Amino acid sequence: MDAYGNLVWALARRLSASAADAEDATQEIFLDIWKSAGRYDSTLASEAVFVTTIARRRLIDRLRARKRRPITEEFDEEQVRVGDDGEAGAIAVEVSIASRALAQLGDAQREILLLGIVDGLTHSEIATATGKPLGTVKTQMRRGLIKIRELLGTESPAEGD
Amino acid sequence: MPHSRRRLDLLLLERATAGLDTAKAAELERLLALHADVDPDVYERAAAAVCLASLDASEPLPRSLRSKLDTAAASFLASSSGSRR
């Protein structure tokens, strides 16, 4: 929690409908992380990516279950910074790699990818927000994520033949 | 390229971005069983990296939430220890 508490909280806030929802999600995510800790493989990804993968999976499931869009709102609770300097260092490497990868995408691809992955919009919602056809959104999302995967140096399932 | 492998790729992409309904999740599990060489999390890790690059994680964890998590962690560890006896 010291290492990734802030990260999980930031993800939960981004993809939850309220402060209470984000708190519930954060607790569920940490339980998922503790249950999954034995499956972590450092040869596949950093701890930060492992944690974020688990968090996104839970948050997407919650969004689908509620069919609710994340809503930005003010958080008035007393907050204290939790975490040590090691957290910033551990996450920075992955951020650097992914930032470079994102910068290599076209503007349209990057926008669609961020709307879908970071803001949690569905393909239909992205189409509405950007004015692009739904088919274009799906294609750009797919191509963008494949590009990111390639730039991060992993193989595609479809390239296994 | 076999159709099933292509379909698997599309479902993995969809799971990494929008999630899957029950029917598609079951289809994904069947296809993963057919193609055991495929890394099931490859696109989810790519999506996670995008999140890490784009998210401001400087927002501190609320004190009250941290307390709840500490309690939950202790409970989880205790139950995990107990189940191994």
PDB file of C-alpha atoms in Angstrom:
ATOM      1  CA  MET A   1       0.000   0.000   0.000  1.00  0.00           C
ATOM      2  CA  ASP A   2       2.897   2.323   0.694  1.00  0.00           C
ATOM      3  CA  ALA A   3       4.233   1.720  -2.786  1.00  0.00           C
ATOM      4  CA  TYR A   4       1.022   1.766  -4.798  1.00  0.00           C
ATOM      5  CA  GLY A   5      -1.710   3.235  -2.646  1.00  0.00           C
ATOM      6  CA  ASN A   6      -1.725   6.552  -4.451  1.00  0.00           C
ATOM      7  CA  LEU A   7      -1.692   4.884  -7.846  1.00  0.00           C
ATOM      8  CA  VAL A   8      -4.664   2.633  -7.091  1.00  0.00           C
ATOM      9  CA  TRP A   9      -6.543   5.571  -5.564  1.00  0.00           C
ATOM     10  CA  ALA A  10      -5.895   7.694  -8.656  1.00  0.00           C
ATOM     11  CA  LEU A  11      -7.182   4.927 -10.922  1.00  0.00           C
ATOM     12  CA  ALA A  12     -10.246   4.380  -8.778  1.00  0.00           C
ATOM     13  CA  ARG A  13     -11.060   8.083  -8.703  1.00  0.00           C
ATOM     14  CA  ARG A  14     -10.708   8.332 -12.446  1.00  0.00           C
ATOM     15  CA  LEU A  15     -13.063   5.471 -13.213  1.00  0.00           C
ATOM     16  CA  SER A  16     -15.597   5.701 -10.401  1.00  0.00           C
ATOM     17  CA  ALA A  17     -18.850   7.616 -10.179  1.00  0.00           C
ATOM     18  CA  SER A  18     -18.330   9.066  -6.699  1.00  0.00           C
ATOM     19  CA  ALA A  19     -15.926   9.316  -3.786  1.00  0.00           C
ATOM     20  CA  ALA A  20     -17.713   6.479  -2.002  1.00  0.00           C
ATOM     21  CA  ASP A  21     -17.590   4.363  -5.146  1.00  0.00           C
ATOM     22  CA  ALA A  22     -13.863   5.039  -5.498  1.00  0.00           C
ATOM     23  CA  GLU A  23     -13.279   3.999  -1.876  1.00  0.00           C
ATOM     24  CA  ASP A  24     -15.188   0.759  -2.346  1.00  0.00           C
ATOM     25  CA  ALA A  25     -13.328   0.085  -5.580  1.00  0.00           C
ATOM     26  CA  THR A  26      -9.948   0.741  -3.949  1.00  0.00           C
ATOM     27  CA  GLN A  27     -10.671  -1.780  -1.218  1.00  0.00           C
ATOM     28  CA  GLU A  28     -11.788  -4.387  -3.740  1.00  0.00           C
ATOM     29  CA  ILE A  29      -8.718  -3.752  -5.854  1.00  0.00           C
ATOM     30  CA  PHE A  30      -6.301  -4.251  -2.982  1.00  0.00           C
ATOM     31  CA  LEU A  31      -8.037  -7.494  -2.067  1.00  0.00           C
ATOM     32  CA  ASP A  32      -7.615  -8.602  -5.701  1.00  0.00           C
ATOM     33  CA  ILE A  33      -3.943  -7.625  -5.560  1.00  0.00           C
ATOM     34  CA  TRP A  34      -3.306  -9.570  -2.358  1.00  0.00           C
ATOM     35  CA  LYS A  35      -5.059 -12.633  -3.796  1.00  0.00           C
ATOM     36  CA  SER A  36      -3.104 -12.349  -7.051  1.00  0.00           C
ATOM     37  CA  ALA A  37       0.318 -11.538  -5.620  1.00  0.00           C
ATOM     38  CA  GLY A  38       1.527 -15.098  -6.073  1.00  0.00           C
ATOM     39  CA  ARG A  39       0.959 -14.856  -9.829  1.00  0.00           C
ATOM     40  CA  TYR A  40       3.192 -11.841 -10.345  1.00  0.00           C
ATOM     41  CA  ASP A  41       5.861 -12.531 -12.957  1.00  0.00           C
ATOM     42  CA  SER A  42       8.607  -9.917 -13.064  1.00  0.00           C
ATOM     43  CA  THR A  43       9.703 -11.125 -16.502  1.00  0.00           C
ATOM     44  CA  LEU A  44       6.386 -10.003 -17.995  1.00  0.00           C
ATOM     45  CA  ALA A  45       5.890  -6.601 -16.391  1.00  0.00           C
ATOM     46  CA  SER A  46       6.864  -4.303 -13.582  1.00  0.00           C
ATOM     47  CA  GLU A  47       4.950  -4.294 -10.306  1.00  0.00           C
ATOM     48  CA  ALA A  48       3.330  -1.006 -11.313  1.00  0.00           C
ATOM     49  CA  VAL A  49       1.927  -2.516 -14.511  1.00  0.00           C
ATOM     50  CA  PHE A  50       0.810  -5.637 -12.611  1.00  0.00           C
ATOM     51  CA  VAL A  51      -1.022  -3.532 -10.039  1.00  0.00           C
ATOM     52  CA  THR A  52      -2.563  -1.284 -12.691  1.00  0.00           C
ATOM     53  CA  THR A  53      -3.740  -4.277 -14.724  1.00  0.00           C
ATOM     54  CA  ILE A  54      -5.553  -5.719 -11.720  1.00  0.00           C
ATOM     55  CA  ALA A  55      -7.018  -2.335 -10.822  1.00  0.00           C
ATOM     56  CA  ARG A  56      -8.310  -1.659 -14.336  1.00  0.00           C
ATOM     57  CA  ARG A  57      -9.872  -5.086 -14.545  1.00  0.00           C
ATOM     58  CA  ARG A  58     -11.862  -4.497 -11.367  1.00  0.00           C
ATOM     59  CA  LEU A  59     -12.804  -0.937 -12.335  1.00  0.00           C
ATOM     60  CA  ILE A  60     -14.006  -1.958 -15.788  1.00  0.00           C
ATOM     61  CA  ASP A  61     -16.109  -4.730 -14.245  1.00  0.00           C
ATOM     62  CA  ARG A  62     -17.643  -2.226 -11.827  1.00  0.00           C
ATOM     63  CA  LEU A  63     -18.391   0.223 -14.615  1.00  0.00           C
ATOM     64  CA  ARG A  64     -20.049  -2.473 -16.700  1.00  0.00           C
ATOM     65  CA  ALA A  65     -22.066  -3.703 -13.736  1.00  0.00           C
ATOM     66  CA  ARG A  66     -23.343  -0.249 -12.950  1.00  0.00           C
ATOM     67  CA  LYS A  67     -23.586   0.948 -16.570  1.00  0.00           C
ATOM     68  CA  ARG A  68     -22.531   4.258 -15.082  1.00  0.00           C
ATOM     69  CA  ARG A  69     -20.089   6.809 -16.383  1.00  0.00           C
ATOM     70  CA  PRO A  70     -17.312   8.048 -14.117  1.00  0.00           C
ATOM     71  CA  ILE A  71     -18.097  11.503 -12.754  1.00  0.00           C
ATOM     72  CA  THR A  72     -15.530  14.027 -11.633  1.00  0.00           C
ATOM     73  CA  GLU A  73     -16.343  15.558  -8.268  1.00  0.00           C
ATOM     74  CA  GLU A  74     -14.589  17.324  -5.448  1.00  0.00           C
ATOM     75  CA  PHE A  75     -13.150  15.226  -2.652  1.00  0.00           C
ATOM     76  CA  ASP A  76     -13.373  17.111   0.646  1.00  0.00           C
ATOM     77  CA  GLU A  77     -11.975  14.445   2.928  1.00  0.00           C
ATOM     78  CA  GLU A  78      -8.852  15.079   4.906  1.00  0.00           C
ATOM     79  CA  GLN A  79      -6.080  13.509   2.975  1.00  0.00           C
ATOM     80  CA  VAL A  80      -2.566  12.611   3.825  1.00  0.00           C
ATOM     81  CA  ARG A  81       0.127  11.685   1.426  1.00  0.00           C
ATOM     82  CA  VAL A  82       0.848   8.014   1.858  1.00  0.00           C
ATOM     83  CA  GLY A  83       3.806   6.464   0.197  1.00  0.00           C
ATOM     84  CA  ASP A  84       7.543   6.842   0.042  1.00  0.00           C
ATOM     85  CA  ASP A  85       9.998   8.099  -2.516  1.00  0.00           C
ATOM     86  CA  GLY A  86      10.412   4.568  -3.812  1.00  0.00           C
ATOM     87  CA  GLU A  87       6.936   4.677  -5.304  1.00  0.00           C
ATOM     88  CA  ALA A  88       7.769   7.575  -7.598  1.00  0.00           C
ATOM     89  CA  GLY A  89      10.940   5.888  -8.753  1.00  0.00           C
ATOM     90  CA  ALA A  90       9.352   2.516  -9.401  1.00  0.00           C
ATOM     91  CA  ILE A  91       6.515   3.943 -11.455  1.00  0.00           C
ATOM     92  CA  ALA A  92       8.657   6.420 -13.399  1.00  0.00           C
ATOM     93  CA  VAL A  93      10.335   3.760 -15.542  1.00  0.00           C
ATOM     94  CA  GLU A  94       7.044   2.408 -16.884  1.00  0.00           C
ATOM     95  CA  VAL A  95       5.707   5.933 -17.337  1.00  0.00           C
ATOM     96  CA  SER A  96       8.727   6.863 -19.391  1.00  0.00           C
ATOM     97  CA  ILE A  97       8.368   3.850 -21.658  1.00  0.00           C
ATOM     98  CA  ALA A  98       4.639   4.258 -22.152  1.00  0.00           C
ATOM     99  CA  SER A  99       4.904   8.034 -22.629  1.00  0.00           C
ATOM    100  CA  ARG A 100       7.387   7.545 -25.440  1.00  0.00           C
ATOM    101  CA  ALA A 101       5.117   4.908 -26.938  1.00  0.00           C
ATOM    102  CA  LEU A 102       2.079   7.211 -26.777  1.00  0.00           C
ATOM    103  CA  ALA A 103       4.027  10.047 -28.371  1.00  0.00           C
ATOM    104  CA  GLN A 104       4.641   7.863 -31.406  1.00  0.00           C
ATOM    105  CA  LEU A 105       0.943   7.391 -32.053  1.00  0.00           C
ATOM    106  CA  GLY A 106      -1.035   9.643 -34.336  1.00  0.00           C
ATOM    107  CA  ASP A 107      -3.128  12.323 -32.654  1.00  0.00           C
ATOM    108  CA  ALA A 108      -6.431  10.625 -33.475  1.00  0.00           C
ATOM    109  CA  GLN A 109      -5.236   7.250 -32.243  1.00  0.00           C
ATOM    110  CA  ARG A 110      -3.844   8.721 -29.046  1.00  0.00           C
ATOM    111  CA  GLU A 111      -7.059  10.609 -28.310  1.00  0.00           C
ATOM    112  CA  ILE A 112      -9.219   7.539 -28.809  1.00  0.00           C
ATOM    113  CA  LEU A 113      -6.891   5.358 -26.768  1.00  0.00           C
ATOM    114  CA  LEU A 114      -6.846   7.788 -23.851  1.00  0.00           C
ATOM    115  CA  LEU A 115     -10.606   8.296 -23.909  1.00  0.00           C
ATOM    116  CA  GLY A 116     -11.139   4.570 -23.791  1.00  0.00           C
ATOM    117  CA  ILE A 117      -8.377   3.383 -21.497  1.00  0.00           C
ATOM    118  CA  VAL A 118      -7.875   6.293 -19.105  1.00  0.00           C
ATOM    119  CA  ASP A 119     -11.335   7.880 -19.078  1.00  0.00           C
ATOM    120  CA  GLY A 120     -13.237   4.616 -19.362  1.00  0.00           C
ATOM    121  CA  LEU A 121     -15.518   5.641 -22.223  1.00  0.00           C
ATOM    122  CA  THR A 122     -17.147   2.921 -24.291  1.00  0.00           C
ATOM    123  CA  HIS A 123     -16.576   2.793 -28.034  1.00  0.00           C
ATOM    124  CA  SER A 124     -20.005   4.346 -28.609  1.00  0.00           C
ATOM    125  CA  GLU A 125     -19.294   7.159 -26.178  1.00  0.00           C
ATOM    126  CA  ILE A 126     -15.960   7.849 -27.834  1.00  0.00           C
ATOM    127  CA  ALA A 127     -17.685   7.977 -31.221  1.00  0.00           C
ATOM    128  CA  THR A 128     -20.139  10.522 -29.846  1.00  0.00           C
ATOM    129  CA  ALA A 129     -17.438  12.577 -28.147  1.00  0.00           C
ATOM    130  CA  THR A 130     -15.132  12.701 -31.159  1.00  0.00           C
ATOM    131  CA  GLY A 131     -17.685  12.701 -33.946  1.00  0.00           C
ATOM    132  CA  LYS A 132     -15.978   9.711 -35.528  1.00  0.00           C
ATOM    133  CA  PRO A 133     -17.852   6.655 -36.844  1.00  0.00           C
ATOM    134  CA  LEU A 134     -18.087   3.761 -34.396  1.00  0.00           C
ATOM    135  CA  GLY A 135     -16.191   1.472 -36.750  1.00  0.00           C
ATOM    136  CA  THR A 136     -13.351   3.969 -36.970  1.00  0.00           C
ATOM    137  CA  VAL A 137     -13.175   4.222 -33.193  1.00  0.00           C
ATOM    138  CA  LYS A 138     -12.946   0.452 -32.805  1.00  0.00           C
ATOM    139  CA  THR A 139     -10.264   0.201 -35.464  1.00  0.00           C
ATOM    140  CA  GLN A 140      -8.209   3.078 -34.080  1.00  0.00           C
ATOM    141  CA  MET A 141      -8.485   1.712 -30.550  1.00  0.00           C
ATOM    142  CA  ARG A 142      -7.334  -1.690 -31.692  1.00  0.00           C
ATOM    143  CA  ARG A 143      -4.461  -0.328 -33.769  1.00  0.00           C
ATOM    144  CA  GLY A 144      -3.386   2.035 -31.027  1.00  0.00           C
ATOM    145  CA  LEU A 145      -3.211  -0.669 -28.395  1.00  0.00           C
ATOM    146  CA  ILE A 146      -1.369  -3.020 -30.748  1.00  0.00           C
ATOM    147  CA  LYS A 147       1.138  -0.248 -31.402  1.00  0.00           C
ATOM    148  CA  ILE A 148       1.636   0.321 -27.693  1.00  0.00           C
ATOM    149  CA  ARG A 149       2.108  -3.396 -27.165  1.00  0.00           C
ATOM    150  CA  GLU A 150       4.682  -3.525 -29.957  1.00  0.00           C
ATOM    151  CA  LEU A 151       6.582  -0.545 -28.645  1.00  0.00           C
ATOM    152  CA  LEU A 152       6.670  -2.073 -25.170  1.00  0.00           C
ATOM    153  CA  GLY A 153       8.259  -5.099 -26.711  1.00  0.00           C
ATOM    154  CA  THR A 154       5.687  -7.861 -26.300  1.00  0.00           C
ATOM    155  CA  GLU A 155       4.219 -10.266 -28.877  1.00  0.00           C
ATOM    156  CA  SER A 156       0.732 -10.259 -30.343  1.00  0.00           C
ATOM    157  CA  PRO A 157      -1.449 -13.348 -29.988  1.00  0.00           C
ATOM    158  CA  ALA A 158      -2.256 -13.039 -33.689  1.00  0.00           C
ATOM    159  CA  GLU A 159       1.405 -13.171 -34.578  1.00  0.00           C
ATOM    160  CA  GLY A 160       1.886 -16.556 -33.023  1.00  0.00           C
ATOM    161  CA  ASP A 161       1.343 -18.418 -36.307  1.00  0.00           C
TER     162      ASP A 161
ATOM    163  CA  MET B   1      -4.139 -17.175 -39.675  1.00  0.00           C
ATOM    164  CA  PRO B   2      -6.817 -19.365 -38.097  1.00  0.00           C
ATOM    165  CA  HIS B   3     -10.113 -17.619 -37.488  1.00  0.00           C
ATOM    166  CA  SER B   4     -10.064 -18.667 -33.851  1.00  0.00           C
ATOM    167  CA  ARG B   5      -6.741 -16.986 -33.252  1.00  0.00           C
ATOM    168  CA  ARG B   6      -7.949 -13.796 -34.873  1.00  0.00           C
ATOM    169  CA  ARG B   7     -11.121 -13.914 -32.801  1.00  0.00           C
ATOM    170  CA  LEU B   8      -9.026 -14.496 -29.666  1.00  0.00           C
ATOM    171  CA  ASP B   9      -6.947 -11.428 -30.471  1.00  0.00           C
ATOM    172  CA  LEU B  10     -10.076  -9.286 -30.873  1.00  0.00           C
ATOM    173  CA  LEU B  11     -11.585 -10.502 -27.609  1.00  0.00           C
ATOM    174  CA  LEU B  12      -8.370  -9.860 -25.716  1.00  0.00           C
ATOM    175  CA  LEU B  13      -8.309  -6.333 -27.132  1.00  0.00           C
ATOM    176  CA  GLU B  14     -11.924  -5.765 -26.194  1.00  0.00           C
ATOM    177  CA  ARG B  15     -11.358  -7.075 -22.672  1.00  0.00           C
ATOM    178  CA  ALA B  16      -8.421  -4.695 -22.232  1.00  0.00           C
ATOM    179  CA  THR B  17     -10.444  -1.663 -23.244  1.00  0.00           C
ATOM    180  CA  ALA B  18     -14.155  -2.100 -22.577  1.00  0.00           C
ATOM    181  CA  GLY B  19     -14.442  -5.405 -20.761  1.00  0.00           C
ATOM    182  CA  LEU B  20     -16.512  -8.391 -21.917  1.00  0.00           C
ATOM    183  CA  ASP B  21     -20.063  -9.515 -21.275  1.00  0.00           C
ATOM    184  CA  THR B  22     -20.651 -13.000 -19.898  1.00  0.00           C
ATOM    185  CA  ALA B  23     -21.021 -14.659 -23.303  1.00  0.00           C
ATOM    186  CA  LYS B  24     -17.843 -13.134 -24.718  1.00  0.00           C
ATOM    187  CA  ALA B  25     -15.924 -13.873 -21.521  1.00  0.00           C
ATOM    188  CA  ALA B  26     -16.909 -17.535 -21.831  1.00  0.00           C
ATOM    189  CA  GLU B  27     -15.915 -17.522 -25.498  1.00  0.00           C
ATOM    190  CA  LEU B  28     -12.566 -16.011 -24.544  1.00  0.00           C
ATOM    191  CA  GLU B  29     -11.932 -18.752 -22.000  1.00  0.00           C
ATOM    192  CA  ARG B  30     -12.696 -21.409 -24.627  1.00  0.00           C
ATOM    193  CA  LEU B  31     -10.326 -19.808 -27.123  1.00  0.00           C
ATOM    194  CA  LEU B  32      -7.567 -19.412 -24.537  1.00  0.00           C
ATOM    195  CA  ALA B  33      -7.876 -23.129 -23.815  1.00  0.00           C
ATOM    196  CA  LEU B  34      -7.432 -23.782 -27.546  1.00  0.00           C
ATOM    197  CA  HIS B  35      -4.406 -21.518 -27.817  1.00  0.00           C
ATOM    198  CA  ALA B  36      -2.423 -22.165 -24.667  1.00  0.00           C
ATOM    199  CA  ASP B  37       0.626 -20.412 -26.108  1.00  0.00           C
ATOM    200  CA  VAL B  38      -1.114 -17.047 -26.094  1.00  0.00           C
ATOM    201  CA  ASP B  39      -0.358 -14.591 -23.295  1.00  0.00           C
ATOM    202  CA  PRO B  40      -3.853 -13.710 -22.004  1.00  0.00           C
ATOM    203  CA  ASP B  41      -2.762 -10.401 -20.478  1.00  0.00           C
ATOM    204  CA  VAL B  42      -0.663  -8.903 -23.264  1.00  0.00           C
ATOM    205  CA  TYR B  43      -3.112  -6.146 -24.156  1.00  0.00           C
ATOM    206  CA  GLU B  44      -4.114  -5.493 -20.564  1.00  0.00           C
ATOM    207  CA  ARG B  45      -0.511  -4.781 -19.721  1.00  0.00           C
ATOM    208  CA  ALA B  46      -0.285  -2.415 -22.690  1.00  0.00           C
ATOM    209  CA  ALA B  47      -3.442  -0.631 -21.503  1.00  0.00           C
ATOM    210  CA  ALA B  48      -2.018  -0.476 -17.983  1.00  0.00           C
ATOM    211  CA  ALA B  49       1.115   1.179 -19.323  1.00  0.00           C
ATOM    212  CA  VAL B  50      -1.030   3.783 -21.094  1.00  0.00           C
ATOM    213  CA  CYS B  51      -2.790   4.497 -17.799  1.00  0.00           C
ATOM    214  CA  LEU B  52       0.500   4.862 -15.983  1.00  0.00           C
ATOM    215  CA  ALA B  53       1.755   7.317 -18.593  1.00  0.00           C
ATOM    216  CA  SER B  54      -1.397   9.401 -18.492  1.00  0.00           C
ATOM    217  CA  LEU B  55      -2.559   9.377 -14.895  1.00  0.00           C
ATOM    218  CA  ASP B  56      -1.680  11.847 -12.180  1.00  0.00           C
ATOM    219  CA  ALA B  57      -0.940   9.569  -9.252  1.00  0.00           C
ATOM    220  CA  SER B  58       0.071  12.349  -6.870  1.00  0.00           C
ATOM    221  CA  GLU B  59      -3.404  12.371  -5.314  1.00  0.00           C
ATOM    222  CA  PRO B  60      -2.875  11.091  -1.780  1.00  0.00           C
ATOM    223  CA  LEU B  61      -4.775   8.176  -0.337  1.00  0.00           C
ATOM    224  CA  PRO B  62      -7.374   9.448   2.145  1.00  0.00           C
ATOM    225  CA  ARG B  63      -6.371   8.757   5.747  1.00  0.00           C
ATOM    226  CA  SER B  64      -9.645   7.026   6.555  1.00  0.00           C
ATOM    227  CA  LEU B  65      -9.341   4.764   3.548  1.00  0.00           C
ATOM    228  CA  ARG B  66      -5.774   3.898   4.475  1.00  0.00           C
ATOM    229  CA  SER B  67      -6.989   2.811   7.901  1.00  0.00           C
ATOM    230  CA  LYS B  68      -9.604   0.562   6.334  1.00  0.00           C
ATOM    231  CA  LEU B  69      -7.018  -0.947   4.022  1.00  0.00           C
ATOM    232  CA  ASP B  70      -4.619  -1.593   6.889  1.00  0.00           C
ATOM    233  CA  THR B  71      -7.376  -3.435   8.737  1.00  0.00           C
ATOM    234  CA  ALA B  72      -8.317  -5.394   5.629  1.00  0.00           C
ATOM    235  CA  ALA B  73      -4.688  -6.330   5.014  1.00  0.00           C
ATOM    236  CA  ALA B  74      -4.272  -7.629   8.559  1.00  0.00           C
ATOM    237  CA  SER B  75      -7.458  -9.638   8.223  1.00  0.00           C
ATOM    238  CA  PHE B  76      -6.383 -11.063   4.879  1.00  0.00           C
ATOM    239  CA  LEU B  77      -2.976 -12.080   6.216  1.00  0.00           C
ATOM    240  CA  ALA B  78      -4.550 -13.672   9.269  1.00  0.00           C
ATOM    241  CA  SER B  79      -7.019 -15.681   7.192  1.00  0.00           C
ATOM    242  CA  SER B  80      -4.281 -16.685   4.754  1.00  0.00           C
ATOM    243  CA  SER B  81      -2.081 -17.891   7.603  1.00  0.00           C
ATOM    244  CA  GLY B  82      -4.943 -19.784   9.148  1.00  0.00           C
ATOM    245  CA  SER B  83      -5.805 -21.604   5.947  1.00  0.00           C
ATOM    246  CA  ARG B  84      -2.276 -22.924   5.630  1.00  0.00           C
ATOM    247  CA  ARG B  85      -2.399 -24.722   9.007  1.00  0.00           C
TER     248      ARG B  85
END
